[in-house]
Amino acid sequence: MSTPTPLLHVDRLWAFYDQAPVLRGVHLSVAPGELVAVLGRNGSGRSTLAKAIVGLVRTEGTRAIDDQSLASLDTFEIIRLGVAYVPETRDIFPNLNVMQNLQLGQRPGAPLPGVRRWQIEDVLSLFPVLRSRLDTPGGVLSGGEQQMLALGRGVLGNPRLLIVDEPTEGLAPQLVGQVAGFLRMLRDSGIGIVLMEQKLHMAMGIADRIAVMGGGAMVFDGTPDRFREAHEVQRNWLEV
Ligand SMILES: Nc1ncnc2c1ncn2[C@@H]1O[C@H](COP(=O)(O)OP(=O)(O)O)[C@@H](O)[C@H]1O
Ligand SMILES: [Mg+2]
């Protein structure tokens, strides 16, 4: 198999809160239509990596979309390049209803070349529960509904790259399956996905590649099959 051109390229990336480094030379690349699950223990730096890519923490090192460096760009400019970031906090507007939240996620103007334009109707067909909640304020939705709304908003920006931080945290198993199916479908449509995840089983089921963070760097990067055999990585960097 030939190596696809990376959409996201992260190399020797450091990230800092105040002076303290949390990332110490991270490498990660993601191709279009590839879903990479980033695993690691709590506190290993997965959320920091997500924030670092979109410029929400101070970094040193390489971050690029296609060949364009993100180093001197503000977060809004990075988003404009076709990046959607769905944080752990889900970032929906609690006082606006579901429809208004979705409308605010829509990207004005034409999509970037070669990128699918998503419609609110697409999101509602994929997450039918949101259709019955269109007039409900975001703040009173269940955790699962909020997550679907956040993902729906993300995709309405017509991204090329989706960075999503623990989307199934606290969700019932049936909803975990729905979110996994949604991510798989986005990946199959050509979007590159970085999935920060804690649930090993879920990640193994949908990821094209598994990356494991430990000690501020990637301690493993390979296919799910290779990861299954990497007992030492699992023992040293994932099991409690
Ligand atoms: N805003 C912050 N200020 C200072 N330290 C932080 C902040 N956010 C996270 N950290 C620290 O950075 C490390 C990595 O955290 P995080 O990226 O949230 O890991 P993960 O998402 O893998 O659980 C942890 O030691 C955490 O305490
Ligand atoms: Mg986290």
Short mmCIF file of C-alpha atoms and ligand atoms in Angstrom, two decimals:
data_model
loop_
_atom_site.label_atom_id
_atom_site.label_comp_id
_atom_site.label_asym_id
_atom_site.label_seq_id
_atom_site.Cartn_x
_atom_site.Cartn_y
_atom_site.Cartn_z
CA MET A 1 0.00 0.00 0.00
CA SER A 2 1.40 3.41 -0.91
CA THR A 3 1.56 6.04 1.79
CA PRO A 4 -1.24 8.56 1.29
CA THR A 5 -0.39 12.26 1.38
CA PRO A 6 -0.97 13.47 4.92
CA LEU A 7 -3.71 16.00 5.51
CA LEU A 8 -2.49 16.75 9.02
CA HIS A 9 1.19 16.61 9.81
CA VAL A 10 2.42 17.06 13.37
CA ASP A 11 6.10 16.61 14.09
CA ARG A 12 8.28 17.17 17.14
CA LEU A 13 5.45 19.11 18.70
CA TRP A 14 5.86 20.55 22.17
CA ALA A 15 3.04 22.16 24.10
CA PHE A 16 3.16 24.14 27.31
CA TYR A 17 0.86 25.37 30.05
CA ASP A 18 2.79 28.30 31.53
CA GLN A 19 6.35 26.98 31.42
CA ALA A 20 5.61 23.29 31.97
CA PRO A 21 5.75 21.08 28.87
CA VAL A 22 2.95 18.55 28.48
CA LEU A 23 3.77 17.45 24.93
CA ARG A 24 7.45 16.70 24.41
CA GLY A 25 7.93 15.98 20.75
CA VAL A 26 4.72 14.44 19.42
CA HIS A 27 4.47 13.02 15.91
CA LEU A 28 1.13 12.37 14.24
CA SER A 29 -0.04 12.30 10.66
CA VAL A 30 -3.54 11.78 9.31
CA ALA A 31 -4.54 11.24 5.69
CA PRO A 32 -7.85 12.21 4.08
CA GLY A 33 -10.41 9.52 4.84
CA GLU A 34 -8.31 8.09 7.65
CA LEU A 35 -9.47 7.74 11.25
CA VAL A 36 -6.66 7.76 13.79
CA ALA A 37 -7.56 6.98 17.39
CA VAL A 38 -5.25 8.54 19.97
CA LEU A 39 -5.26 6.52 23.16
CA GLY A 40 -3.55 7.10 26.47
CA ARG A 41 -4.12 7.16 30.18
CA ASN A 42 -5.88 10.07 31.81
CA GLY A 43 -3.50 12.98 31.87
CA SER A 44 -1.36 11.62 29.02
CA GLY A 45 -1.98 14.73 26.95
CA ARG A 46 -4.66 13.77 24.42
CA SER A 47 -6.80 16.85 25.07
CA THR A 48 -3.69 19.02 25.02
CA LEU A 49 -2.74 17.60 21.62
CA ALA A 50 -6.22 18.43 20.30
CA LYS A 51 -5.94 21.99 21.61
CA ALA A 52 -2.37 22.31 20.35
CA ILE A 53 -3.35 21.41 16.79
CA VAL A 54 -5.96 24.18 16.68
CA GLY A 55 -3.72 26.70 18.40
CA LEU A 56 -5.34 26.89 21.82
CA VAL A 57 -2.15 26.25 23.79
CA ARG A 58 1.39 27.48 23.30
CA THR A 59 3.41 25.13 21.10
CA GLU A 60 6.77 24.67 19.45
CA GLY A 61 7.39 22.34 16.53
CA THR A 62 5.59 21.46 13.32
CA ARG A 63 1.85 21.57 12.74
CA ALA A 64 0.65 21.66 9.13
CA ILE A 65 -2.46 21.12 7.08
CA ASP A 66 -1.40 19.92 3.64
CA ASP A 67 1.86 21.78 3.46
CA GLN A 68 0.67 24.92 5.14
CA SER A 69 2.20 25.60 8.53
CA LEU A 70 -0.30 26.47 11.25
CA ALA A 71 2.37 28.02 13.46
CA SER A 72 1.49 31.64 12.83
CA LEU A 73 -2.28 31.18 12.46
CA ASP A 74 -4.99 31.99 14.96
CA THR A 75 -7.55 29.35 15.85
CA PHE A 76 -10.24 30.91 13.67
CA GLU A 77 -7.88 30.85 10.69
CA ILE A 78 -7.10 27.18 11.30
CA ILE A 79 -10.83 26.41 11.46
CA ARG A 80 -11.21 28.25 8.15
CA LEU A 81 -8.71 25.89 6.54
CA GLY A 82 -11.29 23.16 7.05
CA VAL A 83 -10.69 21.94 10.59
CA ALA A 84 -13.53 21.11 12.99
CA TYR A 85 -12.71 20.71 16.67
CA VAL A 86 -15.26 19.16 19.01
CA PRO A 87 -13.86 19.55 22.53
CA GLU A 88 -14.59 17.44 25.60
CA THR A 89 -16.77 20.25 26.90
CA ARG A 90 -18.96 19.91 23.79
CA ASP A 91 -19.23 23.69 23.39
CA ILE A 92 -22.88 24.06 22.51
CA PHE A 93 -24.94 27.13 23.32
CA PRO A 94 -27.12 26.16 26.31
CA ASN A 95 -29.69 28.91 25.79
CA LEU A 96 -30.14 28.35 22.06
CA ASN A 97 -32.31 25.52 20.82
CA VAL A 98 -31.08 22.58 18.78
CA MET A 99 -31.97 24.16 15.43
CA GLN A 100 -30.23 27.42 16.34
CA ASN A 101 -27.14 25.55 17.49
CA LEU A 102 -27.04 23.69 14.18
CA GLN A 103 -27.57 26.89 12.19
CA LEU A 104 -24.62 28.50 13.94
CA GLY A 105 -22.46 25.55 12.92
CA GLN A 106 -23.10 26.12 9.24
CA ARG A 107 -20.18 27.45 7.25
CA PRO A 108 -21.12 30.39 5.07
CA GLY A 109 -20.15 30.37 1.41
CA ALA A 110 -18.99 27.53 -0.78
CA PRO A 111 -17.19 24.56 0.78
CA LEU A 112 -13.45 24.22 0.18
CA PRO A 113 -12.61 22.52 -3.14
CA GLY A 114 -13.32 18.80 -3.06
CA VAL A 115 -15.13 18.97 0.27
CA ARG A 116 -18.66 17.75 0.77
CA ARG A 117 -21.27 20.32 1.83
CA TRP A 118 -23.29 19.03 4.76
CA GLN A 119 -26.85 20.11 5.43
CA ILE A 120 -28.81 20.26 8.66
CA GLU A 121 -31.06 17.59 7.17
CA ASP A 122 -28.06 15.22 6.90
CA VAL A 123 -27.35 15.63 10.60
CA LEU A 124 -31.00 15.07 11.50
CA SER A 125 -31.16 11.89 9.44
CA LEU A 126 -28.00 10.59 11.05
CA PHE A 127 -29.10 11.52 14.57
CA PRO A 128 -32.92 11.24 14.43
CA VAL A 129 -33.26 11.99 18.13
CA LEU A 130 -32.20 15.59 17.41
CA ARG A 131 -35.15 16.01 15.05
CA SER A 132 -37.58 15.51 17.90
CA ARG A 133 -35.66 18.05 20.00
CA LEU A 134 -35.33 20.94 17.53
CA ASP A 135 -37.01 23.47 19.85
CA THR A 136 -35.26 22.28 23.00
CA PRO A 137 -32.53 24.46 24.50
CA GLY A 138 -29.08 22.87 24.20
CA GLY A 139 -28.58 23.12 27.95
CA VAL A 140 -31.39 20.71 28.83
CA LEU A 141 -30.42 17.95 26.39
CA SER A 142 -29.07 14.68 27.75
CA GLY A 143 -25.31 14.12 27.56
CA GLY A 144 -25.75 11.91 24.53
CA GLU A 145 -27.94 14.43 22.72
CA GLN A 146 -25.45 17.20 23.48
CA GLN A 147 -22.68 15.10 22.01
CA MET A 148 -24.67 14.44 18.84
CA LEU A 149 -25.43 18.15 18.58
CA ALA A 150 -21.76 19.05 19.00
CA LEU A 151 -20.72 16.53 16.34
CA GLY A 152 -23.49 17.72 14.05
CA ARG A 153 -22.35 21.31 14.45
CA GLY A 154 -18.80 20.27 13.71
CA VAL A 155 -19.66 18.56 10.45
CA LEU A 156 -21.84 21.46 9.28
CA GLY A 157 -18.61 23.45 8.98
CA ASN A 158 -17.78 21.13 6.03
CA PRO A 159 -14.44 20.08 7.49
CA ARG A 160 -11.60 18.22 5.86
CA LEU A 161 -10.23 17.32 9.27
CA LEU A 162 -12.27 16.57 12.38
CA ILE A 163 -10.63 16.54 15.80
CA VAL A 164 -12.94 15.08 18.38
CA ASP A 165 -12.13 14.68 22.07
CA GLU A 166 -13.74 11.72 23.89
CA PRO A 167 -17.12 11.93 22.15
CA THR A 168 -18.51 8.87 23.91
CA GLU A 169 -17.53 9.83 27.44
CA GLY A 170 -20.44 9.06 29.75
CA LEU A 171 -22.73 7.80 26.98
CA ALA A 172 -24.94 4.71 27.14
CA PRO A 173 -23.65 1.78 25.03
CA GLN A 174 -26.33 2.21 22.39
CA LEU A 175 -25.34 5.85 21.88
CA VAL A 176 -21.66 4.90 21.77
CA GLY A 177 -22.58 2.74 18.79
CA GLN A 178 -24.42 5.62 17.09
CA VAL A 179 -21.51 8.00 17.55
CA ALA A 180 -19.08 5.36 16.28
CA GLY A 181 -21.26 4.82 13.21
CA PHE A 182 -21.37 8.57 12.59
CA LEU A 183 -17.58 8.87 12.76
CA ARG A 184 -17.15 5.88 10.46
CA MET A 185 -19.49 7.46 7.93
CA LEU A 186 -17.61 10.80 8.06
CA ARG A 187 -14.34 8.96 7.55
CA ASP A 188 -15.78 7.06 4.59
CA SER A 189 -16.86 10.38 3.07
CA GLY A 190 -13.18 11.41 2.97
CA ILE A 191 -12.77 13.43 6.17
CA GLY A 192 -9.58 12.79 8.13
CA ILE A 193 -10.40 12.18 11.80
CA VAL A 194 -8.35 12.43 14.97
CA LEU A 195 -10.31 10.69 17.72
CA MET A 196 -9.06 11.21 21.26
CA GLU A 197 -10.40 8.15 23.02
CA GLN A 198 -10.41 6.23 26.25
CA LYS A 199 -12.56 3.30 25.14
CA LEU A 200 -10.15 0.79 23.69
CA HIS A 201 -12.81 -1.48 22.27
CA MET A 202 -14.64 1.32 20.48
CA ALA A 203 -11.39 2.73 19.09
CA MET A 204 -10.28 -0.68 17.83
CA GLY A 205 -13.61 -1.13 16.09
CA ILE A 206 -13.44 2.01 13.94
CA ALA A 207 -9.82 3.19 13.73
CA ASP A 208 -7.58 2.76 10.71
CA ARG A 209 -4.62 3.50 12.95
CA ILE A 210 -4.01 3.56 16.67
CA ALA A 211 -1.61 6.02 18.27
CA VAL A 212 -0.76 5.82 21.95
CA MET A 213 0.48 8.75 24.01
CA GLY A 214 2.76 8.34 26.97
CA GLY A 215 5.37 10.53 28.60
CA GLY A 216 4.38 13.43 26.36
CA ALA A 217 5.14 11.59 23.11
CA MET A 218 3.73 8.86 20.89
CA VAL A 219 4.84 5.50 22.21
CA PHE A 220 3.02 3.52 19.52
CA ASP A 221 1.60 4.24 16.06
CA GLY A 222 0.30 1.40 13.92
CA THR A 223 -2.68 -0.58 12.66
CA PRO A 224 -5.23 -2.05 15.09
CA ASP A 225 -3.84 -5.50 14.22
CA ARG A 226 -0.34 -4.48 15.20
CA PHE A 227 -1.66 -2.81 18.31
CA ARG A 228 -3.44 -6.01 19.34
CA GLU A 229 -0.03 -7.71 19.39
CA ALA A 230 1.70 -4.83 21.20
CA HIS A 231 1.21 -6.28 24.65
CA GLU A 232 4.02 -4.29 26.20
CA VAL A 233 2.61 -0.97 24.97
CA GLN A 234 -0.80 -1.91 26.35
CA ARG A 235 0.67 -2.96 29.68
CA ASN A 236 3.00 0.01 30.11
CA TRP A 237 0.92 2.84 28.73
CA LEU A 238 -2.74 1.93 28.92
CA GLU A 239 -3.54 -0.45 31.72
CA VAL A 240 -3.97 1.09 35.13
N1 LIG B 1 -5.19 24.21 31.64
C1 LIG B 1 -4.19 23.49 32.17
N2 LIG B 1 -3.23 24.06 32.93
C2 LIG B 1 -2.21 23.33 33.43
N3 LIG B 1 -2.05 22.01 33.24
C3 LIG B 1 -2.97 21.38 32.50
C4 LIG B 1 -4.09 22.08 31.92
N4 LIG B 1 -4.83 21.17 31.22
C5 LIG B 1 -4.21 19.98 31.36
N5 LIG B 1 -3.10 20.09 32.13
C6 LIG B 1 -2.16 19.01 32.47
O1 LIG B 1 -1.64 18.48 31.27
C7 LIG B 1 -1.53 17.07 31.33
C8 LIG B 1 -2.27 16.45 30.18
O2 LIG B 1 -3.67 16.69 30.33
P1 LIG B 1 -4.71 16.37 29.19
O3 LIG B 1 -4.17 16.87 27.91
O4 LIG B 1 -6.02 16.86 29.63
O5 LIG B 1 -4.67 14.77 29.17
P2 LIG B 1 -5.77 13.71 28.68
O6 LIG B 1 -6.72 14.41 27.78
O7 LIG B 1 -4.98 12.65 28.00
O8 LIG B 1 -6.44 13.19 29.91
C9 LIG B 1 -2.06 16.67 32.71
O9 LIG B 1 -0.95 16.51 33.56
C10 LIG B 1 -2.89 17.84 33.11
O10 LIG B 1 -2.90 17.97 34.52
MG MG B 2 -8.76 14.55 27.80
#
